[in-house]
PDB file of N, CA and C in Angstrom:
ATOM      1  N   LYS M   1     114.946 134.748 138.741  1.00  0.00           N
ATOM      2  CA  LYS M   1     113.898 134.933 137.751  1.00  0.00           C
ATOM      3  C   LYS M   1     113.384 133.581 137.245  1.00  0.00           C
ATOM      4  N   ASN M   2     114.265 132.622 137.051  1.00  0.00           N
ATOM      5  CA  ASN M   2     113.836 131.299 136.600  1.00  0.00           C
ATOM      6  C   ASN M   2     112.930 130.624 137.616  1.00  0.00           C
ATOM      7  N   ASP M   3     113.205 130.844 138.922  1.00  0.00           N
ATOM      8  CA  ASP M   3     112.364 130.246 139.955  1.00  0.00           C
ATOM      9  C   ASP M   3     110.934 130.758 139.856  1.00  0.00           C
ATOM     10  N   ASN M   4     110.774 132.043 139.550  1.00  0.00           N
ATOM     11  CA  ASN M   4     109.434 132.610 139.435  1.00  0.00           C
ATOM     12  C   ASN M   4     108.706 132.034 138.216  1.00  0.00           C
ATOM     13  N   LEU M   5     109.427 131.842 137.101  1.00  0.00           N
ATOM     14  CA  LEU M   5     108.817 131.225 135.921  1.00  0.00           C
ATOM     15  C   LEU M   5     108.395 129.796 136.226  1.00  0.00           C
ATOM     16  N   THR M   6     109.243 129.061 136.933  1.00  0.00           N
ATOM     17  CA  THR M   6     108.926 127.689 137.304  1.00  0.00           C
ATOM     18  C   THR M   6     107.692 127.654 138.194  1.00  0.00           C
ATOM     19  N   ALA M   7     107.612 128.575 139.147  1.00  0.00           N
ATOM     20  CA  ALA M   7     106.457 128.633 140.047  1.00  0.00           C
ATOM     21  C   ALA M   7     105.185 128.956 139.272  1.00  0.00           C
ATOM     22  N   LYS M   8     105.271 129.876 138.304  1.00  0.00           N
ATOM     23  CA  LYS M   8     104.093 130.209 137.491  1.00  0.00           C
ATOM     24  C   LYS M   8     103.667 129.008 136.655  1.00  0.00           C
ATOM     25  N   ASP M   9     104.640 128.289 136.095  1.00  0.00           N
ATOM     26  CA  ASP M   9     104.320 127.082 135.326  1.00  0.00           C
ATOM     27  C   ASP M   9     103.651 126.035 136.220  1.00  0.00           C
ATOM     28  N   ALA M  10     104.089 125.969 137.478  1.00  0.00           N
ATOM     29  CA  ALA M  10     103.541 124.981 138.409  1.00  0.00           C
ATOM     30  C   ALA M  10     102.070 125.245 138.720  1.00  0.00           C
ATOM     31  N   LEU M  11     101.624 126.485 138.564  1.00  0.00           N
ATOM     32  CA  LEU M  11     100.200 126.781 138.781  1.00  0.00           C
ATOM     33  C   LEU M  11      99.319 125.954 137.848  1.00  0.00           C
ATOM     34  N   ASN M  12      99.837 125.620 136.668  1.00  0.00           N
ATOM     35  CA  ASN M  12      99.066 124.820 135.711  1.00  0.00           C
ATOM     36  C   ASN M  12      98.877 123.376 136.165  1.00  0.00           C
ATOM     37  N   LEU M  13      99.629 122.962 137.182  1.00  0.00           N
ATOM     38  CA  LEU M  13      99.520 121.594 137.692  1.00  0.00           C
ATOM     39  C   LEU M  13      98.474 121.462 138.795  1.00  0.00           C
ATOM     40  N   ILE M  14      97.948 122.577 139.285  1.00  0.00           N
ATOM     41  CA  ILE M  14      96.973 122.540 140.379  1.00  0.00           C
ATOM     42  C   ILE M  14      95.692 121.859 139.892  1.00  0.00           C
ATOM     43  N   ARG M  15      95.178 120.955 140.716  1.00  0.00           N
ATOM     44  CA  ARG M  15      93.962 120.209 140.390  1.00  0.00           C
ATOM     45  C   ARG M  15      93.095 120.057 141.637  1.00  0.00           C
ATOM     46  N   VAL M  16      91.800 119.844 141.414  1.00  0.00           N
ATOM     47  CA  VAL M  16      90.894 119.392 142.468  1.00  0.00           C
ATOM     48  C   VAL M  16      90.589 117.941 142.135  1.00  0.00           C
ATOM     49  N   VAL M  17      90.864 117.041 143.069  1.00  0.00           N
ATOM     50  CA  VAL M  17      90.662 115.613 142.798  1.00  0.00           C
ATOM     51  C   VAL M  17      89.803 114.980 143.883  1.00  0.00           C
ATOM     52  N   PRO M  18      88.887 114.093 143.513  1.00  0.00           N
ATOM     53  CA  PRO M  18      88.530 113.777 142.134  1.00  0.00           C
ATOM     54  C   PRO M  18      87.662 114.871 141.512  1.00  0.00           C
ATOM     55  N   ASN M  19      87.725 114.963 140.219  1.00  0.00           N
ATOM     56  CA  ASN M  19      86.907 115.908 139.465  1.00  0.00           C
ATOM     57  C   ASN M  19      86.532 115.257 138.139  1.00  0.00           C
ATOM     58  N   PRO M  20      85.293 114.877 137.965  1.00  0.00           N
ATOM     59  CA  PRO M  20      84.139 115.141 138.821  1.00  0.00           C
ATOM     60  C   PRO M  20      84.099 114.220 140.038  1.00  0.00           C
ATOM     61  N   TYR M  21      83.374 114.657 141.044  1.00  0.00           N
ATOM     62  CA  TYR M  21      83.164 113.895 142.275  1.00  0.00           C
ATOM     63  C   TYR M  21      81.779 113.273 142.186  1.00  0.00           C
ATOM     64  N   TYR M  22      81.720 111.941 142.200  1.00  0.00           N
ATOM     65  CA  TYR M  22      80.435 111.241 142.104  1.00  0.00           C
ATOM     66  C   TYR M  22      80.156 110.455 143.382  1.00  0.00           C
ATOM     67  N   GLY M  23      79.801 111.145 144.432  1.00  0.00           N
ATOM     68  CA  GLY M  23      79.323 110.489 145.642  1.00  0.00           C
ATOM     69  C   GLY M  23      80.366 109.974 146.606  1.00  0.00           C
ATOM     70  N   PHE M  24      81.592 109.802 146.181  1.00  0.00           N
ATOM     71  CA  PHE M  24      82.635 109.345 147.101  1.00  0.00           C
ATOM     72  C   PHE M  24      84.007 109.601 146.496  1.00  0.00           C
ATOM     73  N   SER M  25      85.016 109.573 147.370  1.00  0.00           N
ATOM     74  CA  SER M  25      86.407 109.637 146.909  1.00  0.00           C
ATOM     75  C   SER M  25      87.232 108.683 147.758  1.00  0.00           C
ATOM     76  N   GLY M  26      88.391 108.343 147.278  1.00  0.00           N
ATOM     77  CA  GLY M  26      89.286 107.450 148.003  1.00  0.00           C
ATOM     78  C   GLY M  26      89.856 108.062 149.269  1.00  0.00           C
ATOM     79  N   TYR M  27      89.638 109.345 149.482  1.00  0.00           N
ATOM     80  CA  TYR M  27      90.156 110.028 150.672  1.00  0.00           C
ATOM     81  C   TYR M  27      89.216 109.906 151.870  1.00  0.00           C
ATOM     82  N   GLU M  28      88.004 109.444 151.654  1.00  0.00           N
ATOM     83  CA  GLU M  28      86.998 109.401 152.715  1.00  0.00           C
ATOM     84  C   GLU M  28      87.133 108.141 153.550  1.00  0.00           C
ATOM     85  N   LYS M  29      86.847 108.283 154.858  1.00  0.00           N
ATOM     86  CA  LYS M  29      87.015 107.170 155.777  1.00  0.00           C
ATOM     87  C   LYS M  29      85.692 106.546 156.224  1.00  0.00           C
ATOM     88  N   SER M  30      84.553 107.206 155.935  1.00  0.00           N
ATOM     89  CA  SER M  30      83.252 106.665 156.322  1.00  0.00           C
ATOM     90  C   SER M  30      82.172 107.244 155.420  1.00  0.00           C
ATOM     91  N   GLN M  31      80.946 106.731 155.577  1.00  0.00           N
ATOM     92  CA  GLN M  31      79.813 107.226 154.792  1.00  0.00           C
ATOM     93  C   GLN M  31      79.462 108.665 155.132  1.00  0.00           C
ATOM     94  N   LEU M  32      79.836 109.124 156.309  1.00  0.00           N
ATOM     95  CA  LEU M  32      79.506 110.483 156.737  1.00  0.00           C
ATOM     96  C   LEU M  32      80.627 111.466 156.433  1.00  0.00           C
ATOM     97  N   ASP M  33      81.670 110.981 155.801  1.00  0.00           N
ATOM     98  CA  ASP M  33      82.859 111.787 155.512  1.00  0.00           C
ATOM     99  C   ASP M  33      82.849 112.192 154.040  1.00  0.00           C
ATOM    100  N   TYR M  34      83.074 113.467 153.778  1.00  0.00           N
ATOM    101  CA  TYR M  34      83.243 113.959 152.406  1.00  0.00           C
ATOM    102  C   TYR M  34      84.633 114.570 152.323  1.00  0.00           C
ATOM    103  N   LYS M  35      85.376 114.257 151.264  1.00  0.00           N
ATOM    104  CA  LYS M  35      86.696 114.868 151.150  1.00  0.00           C
ATOM    105  C   LYS M  35      87.190 114.842 149.713  1.00  0.00           C
ATOM    106  N   VAL M  36      87.650 116.000 149.262  1.00  0.00           N
ATOM    107  CA  VAL M  36      88.417 116.110 148.026  1.00  0.00           C
ATOM    108  C   VAL M  36      89.698 116.850 148.377  1.00  0.00           C
ATOM    109  N   LYS M  37      90.657 116.791 147.479  1.00  0.00           N
ATOM    110  CA  LYS M  37      91.929 117.483 147.700  1.00  0.00           C
ATOM    111  C   LYS M  37      92.191 118.455 146.564  1.00  0.00           C
ATOM    112  N   ILE M  38      92.742 119.590 146.933  1.00  0.00           N
ATOM    113  CA  ILE M  38      93.254 120.549 145.960  1.00  0.00           C
ATOM    114  C   ILE M  38      94.765 120.340 146.000  1.00  0.00           C
ATOM    115  N   THR M  39      95.335 119.878 144.884  1.00  0.00           N
ATOM    116  CA  THR M  39      96.714 119.390 144.879  1.00  0.00           C
ATOM    117  C   THR M  39      97.667 120.315 144.123  1.00  0.00           C
ATOM    118  N   ASN M  40      98.958 120.076 144.346  1.00  0.00           N
ATOM    119  CA  ASN M  40     100.060 120.782 143.682  1.00  0.00           C
ATOM    120  C   ASN M  40     100.055 122.280 143.986  1.00  0.00           C
ATOM    121  N   LEU M  41      99.727 122.616 145.224  1.00  0.00           N
ATOM    122  CA  LEU M  41      99.657 124.015 145.642  1.00  0.00           C
ATOM    123  C   LEU M  41     101.017 124.540 146.078  1.00  0.00           C
ATOM    124  N   PRO M  42     101.258 125.848 145.902  1.00  0.00           N
ATOM    125  CA  PRO M  42     102.467 126.449 146.468  1.00  0.00           C
ATOM    126  C   PRO M  42     102.335 126.517 147.992  1.00  0.00           C
ATOM    127  N   GLN M  43     103.434 126.803 148.663  1.00  0.00           N
ATOM    128  CA  GLN M  43     103.424 126.832 150.130  1.00  0.00           C
ATOM    129  C   GLN M  43     102.420 127.846 150.670  1.00  0.00           C
ATOM    130  N   ALA M  44     102.408 129.045 150.104  1.00  0.00           N
ATOM    131  CA  ALA M  44     101.509 130.098 150.590  1.00  0.00           C
ATOM    132  C   ALA M  44     100.522 130.471 149.493  1.00  0.00           C
ATOM    133  N   CYS M  45      99.240 130.345 149.801  1.00  0.00           N
ATOM    134  CA  CYS M  45      98.204 130.745 148.848  1.00  0.00           C
ATOM    135  C   CYS M  45      96.867 130.860 149.566  1.00  0.00           C
ATOM    136  N   THR M  46      95.948 131.526 148.908  1.00  0.00           N
ATOM    137  CA  THR M  46      94.571 131.609 149.382  1.00  0.00           C
ATOM    138  C   THR M  46      93.693 130.893 148.369  1.00  0.00           C
ATOM    139  N   ILE M  47      92.859 129.989 148.863  1.00  0.00           N
ATOM    140  CA  ILE M  47      91.957 129.221 148.016  1.00  0.00           C
ATOM    141  C   ILE M  47      90.541 129.693 148.323  1.00  0.00           C
ATOM    142  N   SER M  48      89.869 130.212 147.316  1.00  0.00           N
ATOM    143  CA  SER M  48      88.491 130.679 147.474  1.00  0.00           C
ATOM    144  C   SER M  48      87.591 129.837 146.581  1.00  0.00           C
ATOM    145  N   ILE M  49      86.516 129.323 147.153  1.00  0.00           N
ATOM    146  CA  ILE M  49      85.594 128.462 146.420  1.00  0.00           C
ATOM    147  C   ILE M  49      84.249 129.180 146.324  1.00  0.00           C
ATOM    148  N   TYR M  50      83.747 129.302 145.098  1.00  0.00           N
ATOM    149  CA  TYR M  50      82.507 130.028 144.821  1.00  0.00           C
ATOM    150  C   TYR M  50      81.504 129.110 144.138  1.00  0.00           C
ATOM    151  N   ASN M  51      80.214 129.387 144.339  1.00  0.00           N
ATOM    152  CA  ASN M  51      79.218 128.705 143.520  1.00  0.00           C
ATOM    153  C   ASN M  51      79.119 129.450 142.194  1.00  0.00           C
ATOM    154  N   VAL M  52      78.328 128.932 141.253  1.00  0.00           N
ATOM    155  CA  VAL M  52      78.270 129.557 139.929  1.00  0.00           C
ATOM    156  C   VAL M  52      77.601 130.926 139.965  1.00  0.00           C
ATOM    157  N   GLY M  53      76.897 131.235 141.044  1.00  0.00           N
ATOM    158  CA  GLY M  53      76.306 132.560 141.203  1.00  0.00           C
ATOM    159  C   GLY M  53      77.297 133.584 141.726  1.00  0.00           C
ATOM    160  N   GLY M  54      78.527 133.137 142.040  1.00  0.00           N
ATOM    161  CA  GLY M  54      79.561 134.047 142.519  1.00  0.00           C
ATOM    162  C   GLY M  54      79.599 134.229 144.024  1.00  0.00           C
ATOM    163  N   THR M  55      78.789 133.477 144.758  1.00  0.00           N
ATOM    164  CA  THR M  55      78.785 133.571 146.216  1.00  0.00           C
ATOM    165  C   THR M  55      79.962 132.787 146.784  1.00  0.00           C
ATOM    166  N   LEU M  56      80.720 133.414 147.689  1.00  0.00           N
ATOM    167  CA  LEU M  56      81.832 132.728 148.338  1.00  0.00           C
ATOM    168  C   LEU M  56      81.284 131.623 149.229  1.00  0.00           C
ATOM    169  N   ILE M  57      81.767 130.414 149.017  1.00  0.00           N
ATOM    170  CA  ILE M  57      81.321 129.251 149.773  1.00  0.00           C
ATOM    171  C   ILE M  57      82.310 128.919 150.888  1.00  0.00           C
ATOM    172  N   ARG M  58      83.598 128.961 150.561  1.00  0.00           N
ATOM    173  CA  ARG M  58      84.624 128.587 151.543  1.00  0.00           C
ATOM    174  C   ARG M  58      85.941 129.230 151.150  1.00  0.00           C
ATOM    175  N   ARG M  59      86.741 129.590 152.140  1.00  0.00           N
ATOM    176  CA  ARG M  59      88.066 130.155 151.873  1.00  0.00           C
ATOM    177  C   ARG M  59      89.071 129.479 152.799  1.00  0.00           C
ATOM    178  N   PHE M  60      90.195 129.100 152.214  1.00  0.00           N
ATOM    179  CA  PHE M  60      91.307 128.533 152.969  1.00  0.00           C
ATOM    180  C   PHE M  60      92.518 129.435 152.775  1.00  0.00           C
ATOM    181  N   LYS M  61      93.219 129.733 153.859  1.00  0.00           N
ATOM    182  CA  LYS M  61      94.498 130.438 153.766  1.00  0.00           C
ATOM    183  C   LYS M  61      95.567 129.412 154.107  1.00  0.00           C
ATOM    184  N   LYS M  62      96.318 129.007 153.100  1.00  0.00           N
ATOM    185  CA  LYS M  62      97.325 127.956 153.265  1.00  0.00           C
ATOM    186  C   LYS M  62      98.705 128.575 153.400  1.00  0.00           C
ATOM    187  N   ASP M  63      99.429 128.181 154.415  1.00  0.00           N
ATOM    188  CA  ASP M  63     100.833 128.553 154.572  1.00  0.00           C
ATOM    189  C   ASP M  63     101.536 127.393 155.265  1.00  0.00           C
ATOM    190  N   SER M  64     101.782 126.356 154.490  1.00  0.00           N
ATOM    191  CA  SER M  64     102.432 125.159 155.019  1.00  0.00           C
ATOM    192  C   SER M  64     103.188 124.481 153.880  1.00  0.00           C
ATOM    193  N   PRO M  65     104.159 123.638 154.221  1.00  0.00           N
ATOM    194  CA  PRO M  65     104.919 122.949 153.171  1.00  0.00           C
ATOM    195  C   PRO M  65     104.120 121.858 152.457  1.00  0.00           C
ATOM    196  N   LEU M  66     102.952 121.480 152.987  1.00  0.00           N
ATOM    197  CA  LEU M  66     102.128 120.480 152.300  1.00  0.00           C
ATOM    198  C   LEU M  66     101.720 121.012 150.934  1.00  0.00           C
ATOM    199  N   SER M  67     101.674 120.149 149.939  1.00  0.00           N
ATOM    200  CA  SER M  67     101.349 120.582 148.575  1.00  0.00           C
ATOM    201  C   SER M  67      99.863 120.432 148.257  1.00  0.00           C
ATOM    202  N   TYR M  68      99.044 120.208 149.283  1.00  0.00           N
ATOM    203  CA  TYR M  68      97.612 120.029 149.049  1.00  0.00           C
ATOM    204  C   TYR M  68      96.801 120.669 150.173  1.00  0.00           C
ATOM    205  N   GLN M  69      95.519 120.837 149.890  1.00  0.00           N
ATOM    206  CA  GLN M  69      94.558 121.309 150.886  1.00  0.00           C
ATOM    207  C   GLN M  69      93.345 120.395 150.826  1.00  0.00           C
ATOM    208  N   ASP M  70      92.970 119.823 151.961  1.00  0.00           N
ATOM    209  CA  ASP M  70      91.747 119.025 152.028  1.00  0.00           C
ATOM    210  C   ASP M  70      90.542 119.952 152.076  1.00  0.00           C
ATOM    211  N   TRP M  71      89.460 119.540 151.417  1.00  0.00           N
ATOM    212  CA  TRP M  71      88.182 120.251 151.520  1.00  0.00           C
ATOM    213  C   TRP M  71      87.126 119.218 151.870  1.00  0.00           C
ATOM    214  N   ASP M  72      86.423 119.443 152.958  1.00  0.00           N
ATOM    215  CA  ASP M  72      85.403 118.515 153.440  1.00  0.00           C
ATOM    216  C   ASP M  72      84.036 118.743 152.794  1.00  0.00           C
ATOM    217  N   LEU M  73      84.006 119.507 151.710  1.00  0.00           N
ATOM    218  CA  LEU M  73      82.791 119.816 150.955  1.00  0.00           C
ATOM    219  C   LEU M  73      81.743 120.510 151.824  1.00  0.00           C
ATOM    220  N   LYS M  74      82.248 121.321 152.759  1.00  0.00           N
ATOM    221  CA  LYS M  74      81.368 122.127 153.601  1.00  0.00           C
ATOM    222  C   LYS M  74      81.636 123.598 153.336  1.00  0.00           C
ATOM    223  N   ASN M  75      80.624 124.412 153.629  1.00  0.00           N
ATOM    224  CA  ASN M  75      80.797 125.853 153.475  1.00  0.00           C
ATOM    225  C   ASN M  75      81.412 126.441 154.745  1.00  0.00           C
ATOM    226  N   GLU M  76      81.479 127.760 154.822  1.00  0.00           N
ATOM    227  CA  GLU M  76      82.079 128.431 155.979  1.00  0.00           C
ATOM    228  C   GLU M  76      81.321 128.154 157.274  1.00  0.00           C
ATOM    229  N   TYR M  77      80.061 127.720 157.176  1.00  0.00           N
ATOM    230  CA  TYR M  77      79.231 127.476 158.355  1.00  0.00           C
ATOM    231  C   TYR M  77      79.191 126.008 158.756  1.00  0.00           C
ATOM    232  N   GLY M  78      79.986 125.173 158.072  1.00  0.00           N
ATOM    233  CA  GLY M  78      80.032 123.755 158.399  1.00  0.00           C
ATOM    234  C   GLY M  78      78.899 122.937 157.809  1.00  0.00           C
ATOM    235  N   ILE M  79      78.189 123.512 156.847  1.00  0.00           N
ATOM    236  CA  ILE M  79      77.073 122.812 156.202  1.00  0.00           C
ATOM    237  C   ILE M  79      77.556 122.213 154.884  1.00  0.00           C
ATOM    238  N   THR M  80      77.226 120.948 154.648  1.00  0.00           N
ATOM    239  CA  THR M  80      77.625 120.282 153.409  1.00  0.00           C
ATOM    240  C   THR M  80      77.018 121.011 152.214  1.00  0.00           C
ATOM    241  N   ILE M  81      77.828 121.208 151.185  1.00  0.00           N
ATOM    242  CA  ILE M  81      77.395 121.934 149.987  1.00  0.00           C
ATOM    243  C   ILE M  81      76.389 121.117 149.185  1.00  0.00           C
ATOM    244  N   ALA M  82      75.696 121.780 148.291  1.00  0.00           N
ATOM    245  CA  ALA M  82      74.784 121.110 147.363  1.00  0.00           C
ATOM    246  C   ALA M  82      75.577 120.579 146.170  1.00  0.00           C
ATOM    247  N   SER M  83      75.041 119.589 145.500  1.00  0.00           N
ATOM    248  CA  SER M  83      75.644 119.116 144.250  1.00  0.00           C
ATOM    249  C   SER M  83      75.654 120.256 143.244  1.00  0.00           C
ATOM    250  N   GLY M  84      76.692 120.296 142.408  1.00  0.00           N
ATOM    251  CA  GLY M  84      76.742 121.326 141.381  1.00  0.00           C
ATOM    252  C   GLY M  84      78.152 121.667 140.966  1.00  0.00           C
ATOM    253  N   VAL M  85      78.257 122.756 140.207  1.00  0.00           N
ATOM    254  CA  VAL M  85      79.542 123.241 139.703  1.00  0.00           C
ATOM    255  C   VAL M  85      80.044 124.341 140.629  1.00  0.00           C
ATOM    256  N   TYR M  86      81.325 124.304 140.926  1.00  0.00           N
ATOM    257  CA  TYR M  86      81.957 125.296 141.787  1.00  0.00           C
ATOM    258  C   TYR M  86      83.210 125.831 141.103  1.00  0.00           C
ATOM    259  N   ILE M  87      83.525 127.071 141.395  1.00  0.00           N
ATOM    260  CA  ILE M  87      84.715 127.728 140.865  1.00  0.00           C
ATOM    261  C   ILE M  87      85.731 127.804 141.998  1.00  0.00           C
ATOM    262  N   VAL M  88      86.947 127.332 141.738  1.00  0.00           N
ATOM    263  CA  VAL M  88      88.015 127.345 142.734  1.00  0.00           C
ATOM    264  C   VAL M  88      89.079 128.329 142.256  1.00  0.00           C
ATOM    265  N   HIS M  89      89.306 129.368 143.044  1.00  0.00           N
ATOM    266  CA  HIS M  89      90.282 130.409 142.704  1.00  0.00           C
ATOM    267  C   HIS M  89      91.455 130.297 143.666  1.00  0.00           C
ATOM    268  N   ILE M  90      92.648 130.131 143.104  1.00  0.00           N
ATOM    269  CA  ILE M  90      93.868 130.060 143.903  1.00  0.00           C
ATOM    270  C   ILE M  90      94.675 131.316 143.634  1.00  0.00           C
ATOM    271  N   ASN M  91      94.999 132.046 144.696  1.00  0.00           N
ATOM    272  CA  ASN M  91      95.821 133.248 144.591  1.00  0.00           C
ATOM    273  C   ASN M  91      97.119 133.001 145.352  1.00  0.00           C
ATOM    274  N   ALA M  92      98.222 132.970 144.625  1.00  0.00           N
ATOM    275  CA  ALA M  92      99.539 132.761 145.213  1.00  0.00           C
ATOM    276  C   ALA M  92     100.325 134.066 145.096  1.00  0.00           C
ATOM    277  N   PRO M  93     100.437 134.840 146.180  1.00  0.00           N
ATOM    278  CA  PRO M  93     101.118 136.135 146.124  1.00  0.00           C
ATOM    279  C   PRO M  93     102.531 136.019 145.553  1.00  0.00           C
ATOM    280  N   GLY M  94     102.842 136.895 144.614  1.00  0.00           N
ATOM    281  CA  GLY M  94     104.160 136.904 143.995  1.00  0.00           C
ATOM    282  C   GLY M  94     104.334 135.869 142.896  1.00  0.00           C
ATOM    283  N   ILE M  95     103.344 134.997 142.725  1.00  0.00           N
ATOM    284  CA  ILE M  95     103.437 133.948 141.701  1.00  0.00           C
ATOM    285  C   ILE M  95     102.355 134.135 140.643  1.00  0.00           C
ATOM    286  N   GLY M  96     101.108 134.172 141.083  1.00  0.00           N
ATOM    287  CA  GLY M  96     100.009 134.339 140.138  1.00  0.00           C
ATOM    288  C   GLY M  96      98.723 133.741 140.656  1.00  0.00           C
ATOM    289  N   GLU M  97      97.786 133.533 139.744  1.00  0.00           N
ATOM    290  CA  GLU M  97      96.468 133.015 140.085  1.00  0.00           C
ATOM    291  C   GLU M  97      96.105 131.855 139.167  1.00  0.00           C
ATOM    292  N   LYS M  98      95.220 131.012 139.654  1.00  0.00           N
ATOM    293  CA  LYS M  98      94.708 129.887 138.871  1.00  0.00           C
ATOM    294  C   LYS M  98      93.227 129.736 139.182  1.00  0.00           C
ATOM    295  N   ILE M  99      92.425 129.512 138.153  1.00  0.00           N
ATOM    296  CA  ILE M  99      90.991 129.300 138.328  1.00  0.00           C
ATOM    297  C   ILE M  99      90.631 127.929 137.769  1.00  0.00           C
ATOM    298  N   LEU M 100      89.922 127.143 138.582  1.00  0.00           N
ATOM    299  CA  LEU M 100      89.504 125.799 138.202  1.00  0.00           C
ATOM    300  C   LEU M 100      87.994 125.678 138.332  1.00  0.00           C
ATOM    301  N   LYS M 101      87.421 124.766 137.574  1.00  0.00           N
ATOM    302  CA  LYS M 101      86.014 124.409 137.722  1.00  0.00           C
ATOM    303  C   LYS M 101      85.964 123.002 138.319  1.00  0.00           C
ATOM    304  N   TRP M 102      85.042 122.800 139.254  1.00  0.00           N
ATOM    305  CA  TRP M 102      84.899 121.499 139.902  1.00  0.00           C
ATOM    306  C   TRP M 102      83.429 121.129 139.947  1.00  0.00           C
ATOM    307  N   PHE M 103      83.116 119.857 139.657  1.00  0.00           N
ATOM    308  CA  PHE M 103      81.741 119.375 139.716  1.00  0.00           C
ATOM    309  C   PHE M 103      81.628 118.286 140.765  1.00  0.00           C
ATOM    310  N   GLY M 104      80.609 118.399 141.595  1.00  0.00           N
ATOM    311  CA  GLY M 104      80.355 117.383 142.604  1.00  0.00           C
ATOM    312  C   GLY M 104      78.905 116.955 142.611  1.00  0.00           C
ATOM    313  N   ALA M 105      78.680 115.652 142.571  1.00  0.00           N
ATOM    314  CA  ALA M 105      77.347 115.074 142.762  1.00  0.00           C
ATOM    315  C   ALA M 105      77.411 114.339 144.093  1.00  0.00           C
ATOM    316  N   LEU M 106      76.904 114.978 145.132  1.00  0.00           N
ATOM    317  CA  LEU M 106      77.012 114.413 146.472  1.00  0.00           C
ATOM    318  C   LEU M 106      75.965 113.339 146.695  1.00  0.00           C
ATOM    319  N   ARG M 107      76.308 112.373 147.524  1.00  0.00           N
ATOM    320  CA  ARG M 107      75.391 111.274 147.812  1.00  0.00           C
ATOM    321  C   ARG M 107      74.407 111.701 148.905  1.00  0.00           C
ATOM    322  N   PRO M 108      73.200 111.134 148.863  1.00  0.00           N
ATOM    323  CA  PRO M 108      72.258 111.404 149.956  1.00  0.00           C
ATOM    324  C   PRO M 108      72.741 110.707 151.222  1.00  0.00           C
ATOM    325  N   ILE M 109      72.463 111.286 152.357  1.00  0.00           N
ATOM    326  CA  ILE M 109      72.856 110.679 153.630  1.00  0.00           C
ATOM    327  C   ILE M 109      71.743 109.744 154.081  1.00  0.00           C
ATOM    328  N   ASP M 110      72.097 108.487 154.327  1.00  0.00           N
ATOM    329  CA  ASP M 110      71.136 107.485 154.784  1.00  0.00           C
ATOM    330  C   ASP M 110      71.637 106.923 156.105  1.00  0.00           C
ATOM    331  N   LEU M 111      71.179 107.505 157.200  1.00  0.00           N
ATOM    332  CA  LEU M 111      71.650 107.076 158.515  1.00  0.00           C
ATOM    333  C   LEU M 111      71.092 105.719 158.924  1.00  0.00           C
ATOM    334  N   ASN M 112      70.020 105.265 158.278  1.00  0.00           N
ATOM    335  CA  ASN M 112      69.426 103.973 158.625  1.00  0.00           C
ATOM    336  C   ASN M 112      70.284 102.796 158.178  1.00  0.00           C
ATOM    337  N   ASN M 113      71.072 102.974 157.129  1.00  0.00           N
ATOM    338  CA  ASN M 113      71.869 101.869 156.591  1.00  0.00           C
ATOM    339  C   ASN M 113      73.355 102.042 156.836  1.00  0.00           C
ATOM    340  N   PHE M 114      73.718 102.793 157.831  1.00  0.00           N
ATOM    341  CA  PHE M 114      75.145 103.002 158.105  1.00  0.00           C
ATOM    342  C   PHE M 114      75.652 101.926 159.027  1.00  0.00           C
TER     343      PHE M 114
END
């Protein structure tokens, strides 16, 4: 029973980093790369990302010992998302749920100066 309480408490540690995202993060390797991390995740969970209109943008099903999930700021179709506010819903079966808000201001792509 204590393990379940600890796991529920750990849901409060889940973060999307960086938040807010202003054009770049330390996880990116080039100008054409976008990356944020959803951190402190349990081994098994489903991460659903929605726009403020409630449309599902991307879903990840995580089942690995890694405590994070990378997000390349793309939707289910591989298209880079628009700048704005997004809702991140984490569902960890048997543990609970966590809802986060994330803001991203994406940089314009300039292929001429790369």
